[in-house]
Structures are given as C-alpha cells and as structure tokens.
Amino acid sequence: MHKKESFLINRLKSITYAFKGAFILVSTEASIKVQFFIGILMTVAGFCFNISPTEWLLQIAAIGLIMALEGVNTAIEEIADFVHPNYHVKIGLIKDISAGAVFIFAITAIIMGCIIYIPKVF
Ligand SMILES: Nc1ncnc2c1ncn2[C@@H]1O[C@H](COP(=O)(O)OP(=O)(O)OP(=O)(O)O)[C@@H](O)[C@H]1O
C-alpha cells in the first residue's frame, strides 16, 4: 500500500507547486507582466512620495490582489480553452465575466491610487 506522506511534506510540496505556478504566470503571461511592472512603478512612487504605513499596506494589498486575480483569470481561460477549444458563445461569456472581475478590481485599485497620490502631487 502507498505510504501516506506526512502533513509537513504535503504542505511543502503544495508550496513548491504554487511557487512553480507563480513563476509560470510572471514569466509567461503578458497581463501579469504588465501588472508586475505597474507594481514596481507604484513601489518606487511609494518611496518617492514617502507614503504612510497605512498607505503602504493598502498599496501592497492592491498590487497583490490584482496580480492574484489576473492569475485566477488566466486559470479560468486555460480551463475554458481546455474543455472547449473551439468557439462557443458560453466560453466567450465565461472569459468575459472572468476578465470583468479583474477589471472591477483594477478600477478599484486606480481609485485607491488616486486617493493616495493626488493630494501628494497637487
Ligand atoms: N472559444 C471562444 N469562444 C467564444 N469567444 C471567445 C473564445 N475565446 C475567446 N473568446 C472571446 O475573446 C475574448 C478574448 O479571449 P482570450 O482568450 O484571447 O483572452 P485575452 O483577453 O486575450 O486574455 P489574455 O490576454 O489575458 O491571455 C474573450 O473575452 C471572449 O469574448
């Protein structure tokens, strides 16, 4: 019988798989690369404008969330293409809804950025 691996080994394996997934996203997905670049720019801006610890927390949360959402969107697109590689109106709807969810948070993140930086710039 297959020996059951310890809880710790299983957790370590899961972290390795997740790390691999994150690397695939950052190195291959154009949308994630763009978000990653914007995240770096916003981090530089954070230092330049000396934002407060609370503003840092909100900014880091926004950068992390938008990249995570882009990752989930990519996974949904991959599943959609795998289960139905040909054109289908339902696949189009699924992809549009998934992209729409990312868009909603992108708008939220832009508003957060405006609230943090507009008073510092003007
Ligand atoms: N198989 C399909 N059937 C119907 N419509 C599709 C299909 N594939 C894509 N679409 C339509 O084209 C749009 C773009 O799909 P696509 O998979 O190219 O995503 P994308 O926005 O280019 O993603 P990314 O650039 O993040 O990889 C979808 O939102 C959907 O409206």
Coordinates of C-alpha atoms and ligand atoms in Angstrom, one line a residue:
M1 CA 0.0 0.0 0.0
H2 CA 1.2 3.5 -0.8
K3 CA 2.7 5.1 2.3
K4 CA 0.9 8.3 3.3
E5 CA 3.2 11.3 3.3
S6 CA 3.4 13.5 6.4
F7 CA 1.4 16.6 6.7
L8 CA 4.6 18.7 6.6
I9 CA 5.9 17.0 3.4
N10 CA 2.5 17.6 1.7
R11 CA 2.4 21.3 2.7
L12 CA 6.0 21.7 1.4
K13 CA 5.0 20.0 -1.9
S14 CA 2.0 22.3 -2.3
I15 CA 4.2 25.4 -1.7
T16 CA 6.6 24.1 -4.4
Y17 CA 3.7 23.7 -6.9
A18 CA 2.3 27.1 -6.0
F19 CA 5.7 28.7 -6.5
K20 CA 6.0 27.0 -9.9
G21 CA 2.6 28.4 -10.8
A22 CA 3.5 31.9 -9.7
F23 CA 6.8 31.6 -11.8
I24 CA 4.9 30.5 -14.9
L25 CA 2.4 33.4 -14.5
V26 CA 5.1 36.1 -14.0
S27 CA 7.4 34.7 -16.8
T28 CA 4.8 33.8 -19.5
E29 CA 1.6 35.9 -19.0
A30 CA 1.6 39.3 -20.6
S31 CA -1.1 40.7 -18.4
I32 CA 0.7 39.6 -15.2
K33 CA 4.0 41.0 -16.5
V34 CA 2.2 44.4 -17.1
Q35 CA 0.7 44.3 -13.5
F36 CA 4.1 43.3 -12.1
F37 CA 5.7 46.3 -13.9
I38 CA 3.0 48.6 -12.6
G39 CA 3.5 47.2 -9.1
I40 CA 7.2 48.0 -9.3
L41 CA 6.4 51.6 -10.5
M42 CA 4.0 52.1 -7.7
T43 CA 6.5 50.8 -5.2
V44 CA 9.1 53.3 -6.5
A45 CA 6.4 56.0 -6.3
G46 CA 5.6 55.0 -2.7
F47 CA 9.3 55.7 -1.7
C48 CA 9.4 58.9 -3.7
F49 CA 6.3 60.3 -2.1
N50 CA 7.0 58.9 1.3
I51 CA 3.6 57.3 1.7
S52 CA 2.4 56.4 5.3
P53 CA 2.4 52.8 6.7
T54 CA -1.4 52.5 6.2
E55 CA -1.0 53.7 2.5
W56 CA 1.8 51.1 2.1
L57 CA -0.5 48.4 3.4
L58 CA -3.3 49.4 1.1
Q59 CA -1.0 49.7 -1.9
I60 CA 0.7 46.3 -1.3
A61 CA -2.7 44.7 -0.9
A62 CA -3.9 46.2 -4.1
I63 CA -0.8 45.1 -6.1
G64 CA -1.0 41.6 -4.6
L65 CA -4.8 41.3 -5.2
I66 CA -4.7 42.5 -8.8
M67 CA -1.9 40.0 -9.7
A68 CA -3.7 37.2 -7.9
L69 CA -6.9 38.0 -9.7
E70 CA -5.1 38.1 -13.1
G71 CA -3.7 34.6 -12.2
V72 CA -7.2 33.3 -11.4
N73 CA -8.4 34.8 -14.7
T74 CA -5.6 33.1 -16.6
A75 CA -6.5 29.8 -14.9
I76 CA -10.2 30.2 -15.9
E77 CA -9.1 31.0 -19.5
E78 CA -6.9 27.9 -19.6
I79 CA -9.8 25.7 -18.3
A80 CA -12.2 27.2 -20.8
D81 CA -9.8 26.5 -23.7
F82 CA -9.1 23.0 -22.5
V83 CA -12.7 21.9 -22.1
H84 CA -13.9 23.7 -25.3
P85 CA -11.0 24.7 -27.7
N86 CA -13.5 25.8 -30.4
Y87 CA -15.6 28.9 -30.5
H88 CA -18.6 28.8 -28.2
V89 CA -20.8 31.7 -27.1
K90 CA -20.8 30.3 -23.5
I91 CA -16.9 30.2 -23.4
G92 CA -16.9 33.8 -24.6
L93 CA -19.3 34.7 -21.8
I94 CA -17.2 32.8 -19.2
K95 CA -14.0 34.6 -20.3
D96 CA -15.7 38.0 -20.5
I97 CA -17.1 37.6 -16.9
S98 CA -13.7 36.5 -15.6
A99 CA -11.9 39.4 -17.3
G100 CA -14.7 41.7 -15.9
A101 CA -13.9 40.6 -12.4
V102 CA -10.3 41.7 -12.9
F103 CA -11.4 44.9 -14.4
I104 CA -13.6 45.7 -11.4
F105 CA -10.7 45.4 -9.1
A106 CA -8.4 47.3 -11.5
I107 CA -10.8 50.3 -11.4
T108 CA -10.8 50.0 -7.6
A109 CA -7.0 49.9 -7.4
I110 CA -6.8 53.0 -9.7
I111 CA -9.2 54.9 -7.4
M112 CA -7.1 53.8 -4.4
G113 CA -4.0 55.1 -6.1
C114 CA -5.7 58.4 -6.9
I115 CA -6.8 58.9 -3.3
I116 CA -3.2 58.2 -2.1
Y117 CA -1.3 60.2 -4.7
I118 CA -3.4 63.1 -5.9
P119 CA -3.1 65.0 -2.6
K120 CA 0.6 64.4 -2.6
V121 CA 1.1 65.6 -6.2
F122 CA -1.2 68.6 -6.2
Ligands
LIG1 N1 -13.5 29.9 -27.5 C1 -14.1 31.1 -27.5 N2 -15.4 31.2 -27.8 C2 -16.1 32.4 -27.8 N3 -15.4 33.6 -27.5 C3 -14.1 33.5 -27.2 C4 -13.4 32.3 -27.2 N4 -12.1 32.6 -26.9 C5 -12.1 33.9 -26.7 N5 -13.3 34.5 -26.9 C6 -13.6 35.9 -26.8 O1 -12.4 36.6 -27.0 C7 -12.1 37.4 -25.7 C8 -10.6 37.3 -25.5 O2 -10.2 35.9 -25.2 P1 -8.8 35.4 -24.9 O3 -8.8 34.0 -24.5 O4 -7.9 35.8 -26.1 O5 -8.4 36.3 -23.7 P2 -7.5 37.6 -23.6 O6 -8.3 38.7 -23.1 O7 -6.7 37.8 -24.9 O8 -6.6 37.0 -22.4 P3 -5.1 37.3 -22.1 O9 -4.6 38.4 -23.0 O10 -5.1 37.6 -20.6 O11 -4.4 35.9 -22.4 C9 -12.9 36.7 -24.6 O12 -13.1 37.5 -23.6 C10 -14.1 36.3 -25.4 O13 -15.0 37.4 -25.5

